[in-house]
Amino acid sequence: MFVSLDLFLFYVFWDAMLIPMYFLIGSGDTTTRVYAAVKFILYTMAGSVLMLLAILSLAYPPQRSRRR
């Protein structure tokens, strides 16, 4: 249980990191920077969904049926 709480906090702060990164990448006057910032957010969020699924699979392992 302790490990799953730490992984959940890691996931929360990983996603919270995206907000300042968007502004750091997108700051500027060219449209290519905004395009790069949006693309960065989309790809990182896609990876975050996969990471969330992996964390949930560690927190809630599949139950095995008991056969006698």
Tab-separated table of N, CA, C and O in Angstrom:
chain	number	residue	atom	x	y	z
A	1	MET	N	0.819	-1.192	0.000
A	1	MET	CA	0.000	0.000	0.000
A	1	MET	C	0.864	1.258	0.000
A	1	MET	O	0.551	2.223	-0.653
A	2	PHE	N	1.965	1.235	0.702
A	2	PHE	CA	2.834	2.415	0.764
A	2	PHE	C	3.413	2.751	-0.605
A	2	PHE	O	3.488	3.912	-0.987
A	3	VAL	N	3.774	1.744	-1.365
A	3	VAL	CA	4.350	1.979	-2.692
A	3	VAL	C	3.306	2.561	-3.630
A	3	VAL	O	3.585	3.465	-4.406
A	4	SER	N	2.081	2.088	-3.541
A	4	SER	CA	1.047	2.598	-4.444
A	4	SER	C	0.726	4.062	-4.157
A	4	SER	O	0.420	4.819	-5.070
A	5	LEU	N	0.818	4.487	-2.899
A	5	LEU	CA	0.596	5.892	-2.599
A	5	LEU	C	1.714	6.759	-3.174
A	5	LEU	O	1.482	7.851	-3.677
A	6	ASP	N	2.946	6.279	-3.096
A	6	ASP	CA	4.050	7.030	-3.666
A	6	ASP	C	3.949	7.095	-5.188
A	6	ASP	O	4.257	8.115	-5.796
A	7	LEU	N	3.540	6.012	-5.814
A	7	LEU	CA	3.364	6.029	-7.263
A	7	LEU	C	2.249	6.976	-7.674
A	7	LEU	O	2.345	7.658	-8.697
A	8	PHE	N	1.193	7.030	-6.885
A	8	PHE	CA	0.090	7.934	-7.208
A	8	PHE	C	0.547	9.389	-7.101
A	8	PHE	O	0.226	10.209	-7.958
A	9	LEU	N	1.310	9.715	-6.067
A	9	LEU	CA	1.843	11.075	-5.956
A	9	LEU	C	2.804	11.396	-7.095
A	9	LEU	O	2.818	12.511	-7.605
A	10	PHE	N	3.597	10.425	-7.492
A	10	PHE	CA	4.472	10.620	-8.641
A	10	PHE	C	3.660	10.946	-9.879
A	10	PHE	O	4.006	11.855	-10.637
A	11	TYR	N	2.572	10.240	-10.088
A	11	TYR	CA	1.715	10.484	-11.247
A	11	TYR	C	1.084	11.881	-11.184
A	11	TYR	O	1.028	12.582	-12.196
A	12	VAL	N	0.630	12.284	-10.014
A	12	VAL	CA	0.009	13.612	-9.871
A	12	VAL	C	1.018	14.707	-10.184
A	12	VAL	O	0.733	15.637	-10.942
A	13	PHE	N	2.220	14.592	-9.636
A	13	PHE	CA	3.216	15.617	-9.892
A	13	PHE	C	3.766	15.545	-11.312
A	13	PHE	O	4.197	16.552	-11.871
A	14	TRP	N	3.762	14.372	-11.908
A	14	TRP	CA	4.162	14.243	-13.314
A	14	TRP	C	3.205	15.041	-14.200
A	14	TRP	O	3.626	15.756	-15.107
A	15	ASP	N	1.906	14.922	-13.951
A	15	ASP	CA	0.930	15.678	-14.733
A	15	ASP	C	0.944	17.157	-14.375
A	15	ASP	O	0.705	18.004	-15.234
A	16	ALA	N	1.219	17.489	-13.126
A	16	ALA	CA	1.297	18.900	-12.741
A	16	ALA	C	2.494	19.584	-13.396
A	16	ALA	O	2.469	20.795	-13.633
A	17	MET	N	3.511	18.821	-13.721
A	17	MET	CA	4.685	19.356	-14.389
A	17	MET	C	4.360	19.839	-15.799
A	17	MET	O	5.059	20.694	-16.352
A	18	LEU	N	3.291	19.343	-16.379
A	18	LEU	CA	2.947	19.710	-17.755
A	18	LEU	C	2.529	21.165	-17.894
A	18	LEU	O	2.756	21.781	-18.943
A	19	ILE	N	1.943	21.737	-16.872
A	19	ILE	CA	1.464	23.122	-16.961
A	19	ILE	C	2.621	24.108	-17.129
A	19	ILE	O	2.616	24.887	-18.092
A	20	PRO	N	3.636	24.092	-16.266
A	20	PRO	CA	4.745	25.027	-16.513
A	20	PRO	C	5.543	24.692	-17.766
A	20	PRO	O	6.057	25.596	-18.432
A	21	MET	N	5.637	23.405	-18.120
A	21	MET	CA	6.363	23.048	-19.337
A	21	MET	C	5.672	23.600	-20.576
A	21	MET	O	6.327	24.018	-21.530
A	22	TYR	N	4.345	23.619	-20.571
A	22	TYR	CA	3.607	24.185	-21.693
A	22	TYR	C	3.953	25.659	-21.864
A	22	TYR	O	4.197	26.128	-22.985
A	23	PHE	N	3.981	26.384	-20.762
A	23	PHE	CA	4.285	27.813	-20.855
A	23	PHE	C	5.751	28.066	-21.200
A	23	PHE	O	6.064	29.034	-21.890
A	24	LEU	N	6.651	27.209	-20.726
A	24	LEU	CA	8.059	27.383	-21.078
A	24	LEU	C	8.305	27.113	-22.563
A	24	LEU	O	9.047	27.841	-23.224
A	25	ILE	N	7.692	26.074	-23.085
A	25	ILE	CA	7.882	25.756	-24.501
A	25	ILE	C	7.120	26.734	-25.379
A	25	ILE	O	7.617	27.178	-26.414
A	26	GLY	N	5.911	27.099	-24.971
A	26	GLY	CA	5.061	27.934	-25.809
A	26	GLY	C	5.307	29.420	-25.706
A	26	GLY	O	4.696	30.192	-26.446
A	27	SER	N	6.169	29.843	-24.796
A	27	SER	CA	6.412	31.276	-24.682
A	27	SER	C	7.212	31.740	-25.890
A	27	SER	O	8.200	31.138	-26.285
A	28	GLY	N	6.767	32.802	-26.469
A	28	GLY	CA	7.408	33.320	-27.663
A	28	GLY	C	6.366	33.873	-28.613
A	28	GLY	O	5.163	33.842	-28.343
A	29	ASP	N	6.814	34.368	-29.724
A	29	ASP	CA	5.888	35.015	-30.644
A	29	ASP	C	5.658	34.226	-31.926
A	29	ASP	O	4.915	34.653	-32.783
A	30	THR	N	6.274	33.067	-32.052
A	30	THR	CA	6.072	32.299	-33.277
A	30	THR	C	5.009	31.238	-33.059
A	30	THR	O	4.784	30.763	-31.951
A	31	THR	N	4.340	30.882	-34.144
A	31	THR	CA	3.290	29.869	-34.048
A	31	THR	C	3.881	28.467	-33.930
A	31	THR	O	3.197	27.560	-33.463
A	32	THR	N	5.110	28.278	-34.355
A	32	THR	CA	5.701	26.940	-34.247
A	32	THR	C	5.960	26.556	-32.799
A	32	THR	O	5.912	25.377	-32.469
A	33	ARG	N	6.208	27.530	-31.944
A	33	ARG	CA	6.398	27.208	-30.529
A	33	ARG	C	5.098	26.747	-29.886
A	33	ARG	O	5.096	25.821	-29.086
A	34	VAL	N	4.011	27.398	-30.230
A	34	VAL	CA	2.708	26.979	-29.700
A	34	VAL	C	2.362	25.594	-30.220
A	34	VAL	O	1.872	24.740	-29.465
A	35	TYR	N	2.630	25.356	-31.487
A	35	TYR	CA	2.386	24.032	-32.065
A	35	TYR	C	3.220	22.971	-31.363
A	35	TYR	O	2.717	21.882	-31.048
A	36	ALA	N	4.482	23.278	-31.100
A	36	ALA	CA	5.355	22.333	-30.399
A	36	ALA	C	4.884	22.098	-28.971
A	36	ALA	O	4.943	20.966	-28.470
A	37	ALA	N	4.398	23.141	-28.309
A	37	ALA	CA	3.913	22.994	-26.935
A	37	ALA	C	2.674	22.111	-26.883
A	37	ALA	O	2.557	21.242	-26.015
A	38	VAL	N	1.759	22.319	-27.815
A	38	VAL	CA	0.540	21.499	-27.842
A	38	VAL	C	0.887	20.053	-28.165
A	38	VAL	O	0.350	19.118	-27.555
A	39	LYS	N	1.794	19.839	-29.102
A	39	LYS	CA	2.205	18.486	-29.456
A	39	LYS	C	2.893	17.800	-28.273
A	39	LYS	O	2.670	16.615	-28.015
A	40	PHE	N	3.717	18.538	-27.542
A	40	PHE	CA	4.367	18.004	-26.354
A	40	PHE	C	3.341	17.568	-25.321
A	40	PHE	O	3.442	16.480	-24.741
A	41	ILE	N	2.337	18.414	-25.074
A	41	ILE	CA	1.297	18.088	-24.093
A	41	ILE	C	0.521	16.843	-24.519
A	41	ILE	O	0.269	15.948	-23.698
A	42	LEU	N	0.148	16.765	-25.785
A	42	LEU	CA	-0.633	15.611	-26.249
A	42	LEU	C	0.144	14.302	-26.127
A	42	LEU	O	-0.392	13.297	-25.653
A	43	TYR	N	1.404	14.303	-26.556
A	43	TYR	CA	2.194	13.081	-26.462
A	43	TYR	C	2.485	12.706	-25.009
A	43	TYR	O	2.474	11.525	-24.643
A	44	THR	N	2.733	13.683	-24.171
A	44	THR	CA	3.020	13.379	-22.775
A	44	THR	C	1.766	12.900	-22.051
A	44	THR	O	1.841	12.003	-21.202
A	45	MET	N	0.616	13.450	-22.392
A	45	MET	CA	-0.625	12.982	-21.783
A	45	MET	C	-0.971	11.565	-22.242
A	45	MET	O	-1.511	10.774	-21.467
A	46	ALA	N	-0.649	11.234	-23.488
A	46	ALA	CA	-0.865	9.862	-23.950
A	46	ALA	C	0.014	8.899	-23.153
A	46	ALA	O	-0.443	7.818	-22.750
A	47	GLY	N	1.243	9.291	-22.904
A	47	GLY	CA	2.114	8.472	-22.062
A	47	GLY	C	1.639	8.418	-20.624
A	47	GLY	O	1.790	7.406	-19.947
A	48	SER	N	1.038	9.508	-20.154
A	48	SER	CA	0.523	9.545	-18.785
A	48	SER	C	-0.649	8.587	-18.602
A	48	SER	O	-0.800	7.984	-17.539
A	49	VAL	N	-1.472	8.456	-19.622
A	49	VAL	CA	-2.597	7.521	-19.522
A	49	VAL	C	-2.075	6.091	-19.410
A	49	VAL	O	-2.573	5.304	-18.599
A	50	LEU	N	-1.074	5.770	-20.209
A	50	LEU	CA	-0.480	4.430	-20.106
A	50	LEU	C	0.169	4.210	-18.742
A	50	LEU	O	0.075	3.132	-18.161
A	51	MET	N	0.832	5.248	-18.228
A	51	MET	CA	1.451	5.141	-16.912
A	51	MET	C	0.384	4.985	-15.825
A	51	MET	O	0.565	4.213	-14.880
A	52	LEU	N	-0.739	5.680	-15.953
A	52	LEU	CA	-1.821	5.542	-14.983
A	52	LEU	C	-2.389	4.126	-15.002
A	52	LEU	O	-2.667	3.542	-13.946
A	53	LEU	N	-2.543	3.556	-16.189
A	53	LEU	CA	-3.030	2.180	-16.281
A	53	LEU	C	-2.045	1.199	-15.635
A	53	LEU	O	-2.468	0.258	-14.958
A	54	ALA	N	-0.758	1.436	-15.810
A	54	ALA	CA	0.242	0.571	-15.182
A	54	ALA	C	0.214	0.713	-13.660
A	54	ALA	O	0.319	-0.285	-12.930
A	55	ILE	N	0.057	1.938	-13.168
A	55	ILE	CA	-0.011	2.158	-11.717
A	55	ILE	C	-1.254	1.506	-11.138
A	55	ILE	O	-1.203	0.867	-10.081
A	56	LEU	N	-2.373	1.625	-11.832
A	56	LEU	CA	-3.600	0.991	-11.340
A	56	LEU	C	-3.498	-0.528	-11.375
A	56	LEU	O	-4.051	-1.208	-10.497
A	57	SER	N	-2.805	-1.069	-12.374
A	57	SER	CA	-2.646	-2.527	-12.407
A	57	SER	C	-1.739	-3.010	-11.274
A	57	SER	O	-1.875	-4.138	-10.811
A	58	LEU	N	-0.803	-2.168	-10.836
A	58	LEU	CA	0.012	-2.534	-9.671
A	58	LEU	C	-0.767	-2.394	-8.374
A	58	LEU	O	-0.581	-3.172	-7.440
A	59	ALA	N	-1.646	-1.396	-8.313
A	59	ALA	CA	-2.407	-1.165	-7.084
A	59	ALA	C	-3.510	-2.197	-6.902
A	59	ALA	O	-3.814	-2.596	-5.780
A	60	TYR	N	-4.116	-2.628	-8.020
A	60	TYR	CA	-5.215	-3.587	-7.970
A	60	TYR	C	-4.886	-4.781	-8.861
A	60	TYR	O	-5.354	-4.861	-9.996
A	61	PRO	N	-4.103	-5.724	-8.368
A	61	PRO	CA	-3.741	-6.880	-9.195
A	61	PRO	C	-4.983	-7.740	-9.453
A	61	PRO	O	-5.941	-7.734	-8.678
A	62	PRO	N	-4.987	-8.510	-10.543
A	62	PRO	CA	-6.148	-9.361	-10.834
A	62	PRO	C	-6.307	-10.455	-9.789
A	62	PRO	O	-5.327	-11.009	-9.293
A	63	GLN	N	-7.529	-10.743	-9.473
A	63	GLN	CA	-7.840	-11.773	-8.475
A	63	GLN	C	-7.874	-13.132	-9.155
A	63	GLN	O	-8.471	-13.294	-10.206
A	64	ARG	N	-7.224	-14.095	-8.537
A	64	ARG	CA	-7.245	-15.454	-9.072
A	64	ARG	C	-8.385	-16.231	-8.428
A	64	ARG	O	-8.646	-16.098	-7.242
A	65	SER	N	-9.028	-17.018	-9.243
A	65	SER	CA	-10.105	-17.846	-8.690
A	65	SER	C	-9.476	-19.080	-8.045
A	65	SER	O	-8.501	-19.646	-8.532
A	66	ARG	N	-10.066	-19.479	-6.934
A	66	ARG	CA	-9.560	-20.646	-6.196
A	66	ARG	C	-10.341	-21.883	-6.623
A	66	ARG	O	-11.553	-21.971	-6.440
A	67	ARG	N	-9.653	-22.810	-7.194
A	67	ARG	CA	-10.278	-24.085	-7.573
A	67	ARG	C	-9.823	-25.158	-6.591
A	67	ARG	O	-8.663	-25.253	-6.240
A	68	ARG	N	-10.764	-25.959	-6.181
A	68	ARG	CA	-10.442	-27.032	-5.228
A	68	ARG	C	-10.630	-28.350	-5.861
A	68	ARG	O	-11.259	-28.690	-6.692
